[in-house]
Every structure is written in C-alpha cells, then in structure tokens.
Amino acid sequence: MKKVLSLLAAVLWLAACGGDKAMFKQAQLATSKGDFTKAIQIYSRIIKQDPNHYAAIVNRGVLWERLPVKDAKERAKNRRFAEADYLHAIDVNPDAAEPFNNVGALYVDMGRNTDAAFYLSEALVRNPKYFTALMNRAIARYRQGRTVEALQDFNSALKLRDDEPLLFLNRGLAYFDSGMFDAALDDFSYLIHLRPDDARAYLERARVFMAMGYPSNAYADLEEAVSIQPSYALAYYYMGDLLFRKGEKEQALGMLVRSKELANQYVPTYELMGDMLAMEDPVSATANYMVAKKLDPKNARRYDAKIRMMQTEKGRERVLANRFFPR
C-alpha cells in the first residue's frame, strides 16, 4: 500500500514599513488568534491601496491556504486565490525565492508535481540553501517517480538541518517505497528519537519491520502507536494483518472491526477483511469486496475478480494464498 508523503508547508510572514505598520499589526494579531478571514480582509485593504504590495500579497496567499473550508469545492476555490496571489508576488518581485517556493508547495498539495518541481527549482536558483524548497522539491520529484533526484534533495536538505522530523519521515518513506529497508529503518528510528510520542513514526517503522520479516518487532511498534493514539485506525489495520498471519483469526478480525469503526471509508480494511474471510465465509467476504468497490470504483475490476473467485473453492484458496502466502 503506497503512503502519501506529508507536505512541508511553506510559510512566509513579511513585515510592513511606513504607514502600513498599524494595519499589518492588526492582520498579524488576527492571524495569531486564528481569525484568518479578518486577516485576509485587512491584507486585501492594503492591496487595494497598493496593488503591488509584495508583503501583503504573499501573506494573503498563505492565509488563503490556511483558511478553514466546509468542502472540497471551497478548498479548490481558496487554492485558486492563493495561487493567484503567489504568481502576482512573483511578478512584483521576481528575485525573491519565497513566492516560488509557496506556489510550488501549493502545486504539490494539488498533485501538480511537474509544475511544482519547476517553481521549486526556481526558488532554489534564487536561494540554493532554501531548506523548505529543497524539502518540497524532494516530495514533488518523488511523486513524479524521480526517486534518485528526490533522495538527492532530501540529502542536501539534511546538510542544512538535521533536526527536522518531516525530513526523516519523508526520506524514510522514499527509501521504503524504493525497497531500501535498512535506510528506511534508520530514518524512522531517528524520527522516533526526535519525536518519541509520534504515533506515525512507530507505524512507519512497523511497516519496515513487516517488509524485512520481523513481525514481532512490527507488532510491538504498532502497540506503541495505539498506546500513543488509541484512535489510529491504520495501526489496527496492520495489527489485524499480522495477527491473521500468526493464525489468530478472531483477534485479527476484531482489529479490523475496530479499524472500520474509526475509519469507515478506508478501503484496504474492507479488502483485507474479505481476504481473511475468503475460505470460511465467502458471503461475508463478498460483502466486504462490494463495499470496497463502492468506495473505490476506479479499482472495480480487481474487486469484481475477487467476487467471482468467491464462487469456487479453488478461487477462494487463490485469494488467500495471493494475499498471505505469495510466492
């Protein structure tokens, strides 16, 4: 299962000068109180007075990204506003690295990784030691499938800062998905050193242990993850997988039920439960595949194939073997 890298968001707060100081203080105070709407309104007044006010434009762009939204449509609208502000800031001050980084980070968040890599590279032309831009470009390149270049960026960023947890998380994920398990294990272990109360760090290290064939170590890390974050649905998912492989079926199914309760839209849980139930209860297995298909229509063919396989004993054996005992 592929994990999504966590984006290191770019933030730039610029100071004002001259007669704008009072309004800037008001905007920053509103921001500190979480009143992003009011802060945006103040920056908009400044921009109305001076359409090329670089500091206000960049800061408003950042706030458009941070503004709480009620749905995906509103998020998309706010991202368009942020994008427009960042591009405007680039026109106003093309020598500054920050707006190139900010629009690049925004594009990573939007899945526009080719555009992201371009703008982040431009940020690094202007400031080769820009840690945040290196991190964001590494993520963009990784998502493009340019893993070697992504790791180069992560390693360059590490030379600038060796205490940023997101660097070790993201580089560890890149190592993991590249099959470099020893390197991934080192990064996640160091992440735990930096953040001993970070449940995700333990979960990611557990995934490495599973891939390396150390189920006991993996289970211990998953137990630690849920002790830190009892509502961590993904940890229960992996615990169920490990327990089933140990032959503890009832406990395994209990973990998956718990995972469903916490995240009832998480497709892999339904598929895993279907695979577990394939031999003993093909009717229930089919029901789980049907839910997975409904939640994940783009992969409908895979679930349909498993549903058909539930109709014969040989098919059910094949599903079980492919999942838990692959050659």
Tab-separated table of C-alpha atoms in Angstrom, residues 31-233:
chain	number	residue	atom	x	y	z
A	31	THR	CA	-3.832	35.634	12.386
A	32	SER	CA	-2.415	34.784	15.805
A	33	LYS	CA	-5.983	34.458	17.095
A	34	GLY	CA	-6.949	32.177	14.216
A	35	ASP	CA	-9.211	34.772	12.609
A	36	PHE	CA	-7.878	34.242	9.092
A	37	THR	CA	-10.922	35.798	7.441
A	38	LYS	CA	-10.331	39.110	9.214
A	39	ALA	CA	-6.615	38.998	8.406
A	40	ILE	CA	-7.386	38.388	4.716
A	41	GLN	CA	-9.755	41.351	4.734
A	42	ILE	CA	-7.057	43.616	6.190
A	43	TYR	CA	-4.450	42.471	3.681
A	44	SER	CA	-6.995	42.992	0.910
A	45	ARG	CA	-7.464	46.623	2.004
A	46	ILE	CA	-3.698	47.135	1.881
A	47	ILE	CA	-3.535	45.576	-1.598
A	48	LYS	CA	-6.428	47.746	-2.785
A	49	GLN	CA	-4.406	50.815	-1.791
A	50	ASP	CA	-1.253	49.408	-3.373
A	51	PRO	CA	-1.930	46.573	-5.877
A	52	ASN	CA	1.773	45.653	-5.970
A	53	HIS	CA	2.341	45.474	-2.214
A	54	TYR	CA	4.539	42.384	-2.139
A	55	ALA	CA	4.352	41.625	1.589
A	56	ALA	CA	0.566	41.827	1.762
A	57	ILE	CA	0.152	39.724	-1.382
A	58	VAL	CA	2.361	36.889	-0.115
A	59	ASN	CA	0.852	36.885	3.354
A	60	ARG	CA	-2.677	36.820	1.971
A	61	GLY	CA	-1.728	33.865	-0.202
A	62	VAL	CA	-0.553	31.928	2.834
A	63	LEU	CA	-3.812	32.706	4.631
A	64	TRP	CA	-5.956	31.532	1.717
A	65	GLU	CA	-4.326	28.129	2.142
A	66	ARG	CA	-4.896	28.123	5.893
A	67	LEU	CA	-8.492	29.267	5.824
A	68	PRO	CA	-10.859	26.545	7.141
A	69	VAL	CA	-13.221	25.167	4.498
A	70	LYS	CA	-16.503	23.263	4.565
A	71	ASP	CA	-15.913	21.108	1.475
A	72	ALA	CA	-13.582	20.275	-1.408
A	73	LYS	CA	-15.182	22.879	-3.683
A	74	GLU	CA	-14.389	25.668	-1.246
A	75	ARG	CA	-10.847	24.346	-0.753
A	76	ALA	CA	-10.296	24.407	-4.510
A	77	LYS	CA	-11.563	27.984	-4.697
A	78	ASN	CA	-9.232	29.121	-1.907
A	79	ARG	CA	-6.297	27.388	-3.573
A	80	ARG	CA	-7.017	29.322	-6.760
A	81	PHE	CA	-6.927	32.564	-4.772
A	82	ALA	CA	-3.643	31.530	-3.129
A	83	GLU	CA	-2.162	30.587	-6.490
A	84	ALA	CA	-3.134	33.962	-7.946
A	85	ASP	CA	-1.505	35.788	-5.033
A	86	TYR	CA	1.745	33.820	-5.277
A	87	LEU	CA	2.004	34.329	-9.035
A	88	HIS	CA	1.257	38.022	-8.586
A	89	ALA	CA	4.010	38.211	-5.961
A	90	ILE	CA	6.434	36.611	-8.424
A	91	ASP	CA	5.570	39.299	-10.982
A	92	VAL	CA	6.076	42.030	-8.388
A	93	ASN	CA	9.364	40.654	-7.032
A	94	PRO	CA	10.838	38.060	-9.395
A	95	ASP	CA	14.122	37.906	-7.471
A	96	ALA	CA	12.523	36.634	-4.249
A	97	ALA	CA	12.624	32.880	-3.601
A	98	GLU	CA	9.659	32.662	-1.228
A	99	PRO	CA	6.711	33.018	-3.621
A	100	PHE	CA	8.280	30.455	-5.974
A	101	ASN	CA	8.510	28.055	-3.024
A	102	ASN	CA	4.986	28.816	-1.886
A	103	VAL	CA	3.339	28.235	-5.240
A	104	GLY	CA	5.463	25.114	-5.677
A	105	ALA	CA	4.314	23.788	-2.312
A	106	LEU	CA	0.727	24.581	-3.257
A	107	TYR	CA	1.098	22.622	-6.500
A	108	VAL	CA	2.500	19.623	-4.605
A	109	ASP	CA	-0.588	19.731	-2.404
A	110	MET	CA	-2.757	19.871	-5.540
A	111	GLY	CA	-0.961	16.967	-7.223
A	112	ARG	CA	0.560	19.187	-9.932
A	113	ASN	CA	4.024	17.802	-9.335
A	114	THR	CA	5.643	18.779	-12.648
A	115	ASP	CA	4.631	22.409	-12.138
A	116	ALA	CA	5.715	22.149	-8.520
A	117	ALA	CA	9.183	20.902	-9.406
A	118	PHE	CA	9.630	23.779	-11.872
A	119	TYR	CA	8.722	26.534	-9.412
A	120	LEU	CA	10.656	24.950	-6.552
A	121	SER	CA	13.719	24.739	-8.778
A	122	GLU	CA	13.306	28.446	-9.496
A	123	ALA	CA	13.179	29.106	-5.758
A	124	LEU	CA	16.457	27.214	-5.356
A	125	VAL	CA	18.091	29.164	-8.174
A	126	ARG	CA	17.411	32.279	-6.123
A	127	ASN	CA	18.382	30.678	-2.798
A	128	PRO	CA	20.330	27.390	-3.120
A	129	LYS	CA	20.238	26.860	0.655
A	130	TYR	CA	16.478	27.200	0.980
A	131	PHE	CA	15.684	24.224	3.217
A	132	THR	CA	11.908	24.302	2.747
A	133	ALA	CA	12.191	24.477	-1.039
A	134	LEU	CA	14.569	21.504	-1.053
A	135	MET	CA	12.124	19.507	1.038
A	136	ASN	CA	9.177	20.417	-1.155
A	137	ARG	CA	11.056	19.683	-4.384
A	138	ALA	CA	12.140	16.324	-2.995
A	139	ILE	CA	8.486	15.475	-2.409
A	140	ALA	CA	7.452	16.711	-5.869
A	141	ARG	CA	10.222	14.709	-7.539
A	142	TYR	CA	9.375	11.629	-5.518
A	143	ARG	CA	5.761	11.830	-6.638
A	144	GLN	CA	6.950	12.151	-10.222
A	145	GLY	CA	8.820	8.873	-9.823
A	146	ARG	CA	12.204	10.636	-9.819
A	147	THR	CA	13.321	8.866	-6.668
A	148	VAL	CA	17.085	9.250	-7.143
A	149	GLU	CA	16.750	13.017	-7.554
A	150	ALA	CA	14.306	13.189	-4.655
A	151	LEU	CA	16.790	11.459	-2.363
A	152	GLN	CA	19.485	13.870	-3.528
A	153	ASP	CA	17.263	16.770	-2.453
A	154	PHE	CA	16.492	15.158	0.897
A	155	ASN	CA	20.205	14.628	1.497
A	156	SER	CA	21.015	18.219	0.512
A	157	ALA	CA	18.349	19.425	2.927
A	158	LEU	CA	19.865	17.255	5.665
A	159	LYS	CA	23.155	19.127	5.303
A	160	LEU	CA	21.295	22.317	6.151
A	161	ARG	CA	19.213	20.934	9.027
A	162	ASP	CA	19.496	17.604	10.783
A	163	ASP	CA	16.679	18.060	13.278
A	164	GLU	CA	13.576	18.363	11.080
A	165	PRO	CA	11.263	15.406	11.745
A	166	LEU	CA	9.447	15.758	8.422
A	167	LEU	CA	12.713	15.250	6.571
A	168	PHE	CA	13.302	11.878	8.206
A	169	LEU	CA	9.649	10.875	7.768
A	170	ASN	CA	9.592	11.737	4.077
A	171	ARG	CA	13.028	10.388	3.242
A	172	GLY	CA	12.185	7.212	5.135
A	173	LEU	CA	9.029	6.800	3.058
A	174	ALA	CA	11.026	7.282	-0.141
A	175	TYR	CA	13.579	4.707	0.996
A	176	PHE	CA	10.804	2.287	1.946
A	177	ASP	CA	8.978	2.501	-1.362
A	178	SER	CA	12.335	2.061	-3.138
A	179	GLY	CA	12.969	-1.183	-1.248
A	180	MET	CA	15.868	0.337	0.728
A	181	PHE	CA	14.591	-1.054	4.006
A	182	ASP	CA	17.755	-0.676	6.095
A	183	ALA	CA	17.952	3.029	5.231
A	184	ALA	CA	14.225	3.462	5.928
A	185	LEU	CA	14.626	1.734	9.287
A	186	ASP	CA	17.416	4.136	10.234
A	187	ASP	CA	15.324	7.181	9.307
A	188	PHE	CA	12.213	6.061	11.182
A	189	SER	CA	14.269	5.077	14.227
A	190	TYR	CA	15.852	8.530	14.258
A	191	LEU	CA	12.411	10.072	13.801
A	192	ILE	CA	11.312	8.219	16.949
A	193	HIS	CA	14.372	9.656	18.699
A	194	LEU	CA	13.271	13.156	17.660
A	195	ARG	CA	9.585	12.553	18.373
A	196	PRO	CA	9.153	9.714	20.856
A	197	ASP	CA	5.429	10.471	21.162
A	198	ASP	CA	4.713	10.442	17.410
A	199	ALA	CA	2.414	7.505	16.683
A	200	ARG	CA	3.037	7.641	12.951
A	201	ALA	CA	6.784	7.194	13.435
A	202	TYR	CA	6.152	3.847	15.141
A	203	LEU	CA	3.645	2.794	12.479
A	204	GLU	CA	6.065	3.530	9.647
A	205	ARG	CA	8.860	1.645	11.372
A	206	ALA	CA	6.450	-1.248	11.891
A	207	ARG	CA	5.813	-1.336	8.152
A	208	VAL	CA	9.563	-1.616	7.580
A	209	PHE	CA	9.840	-4.445	10.101
A	210	MET	CA	6.985	-6.237	8.323
A	211	ALA	CA	8.740	-5.879	4.972
A	212	MET	CA	12.001	-7.138	6.469
A	213	GLY	CA	10.328	-10.191	8.013
A	214	TYR	CA	10.331	-9.167	11.688
A	215	PRO	CA	6.647	-9.456	12.699
A	216	SER	CA	7.290	-9.358	16.466
A	217	ASN	CA	9.159	-6.064	16.193
A	218	ALA	CA	6.430	-4.723	13.925
A	219	TYR	CA	3.657	-5.671	16.331
A	220	ALA	CA	5.487	-4.074	19.262
A	221	ASP	CA	5.742	-0.801	17.337
A	222	LEU	CA	2.056	-0.941	16.394
A	223	GLU	CA	1.125	-1.468	20.034
A	224	GLU	CA	3.191	1.589	20.895
A	225	ALA	CA	1.429	3.567	18.148
A	226	VAL	CA	-2.050	2.792	19.509
A	227	SER	CA	-0.944	3.458	23.066
A	228	ILE	CA	0.017	6.957	21.929
A	229	GLN	CA	-3.004	7.398	19.639
A	230	PRO	CA	-5.831	4.986	20.535
A	231	SER	CA	-7.898	6.129	17.546
A	232	TYR	CA	-5.188	5.248	14.994
A	233	ALA	CA	-7.230	3.196	12.518
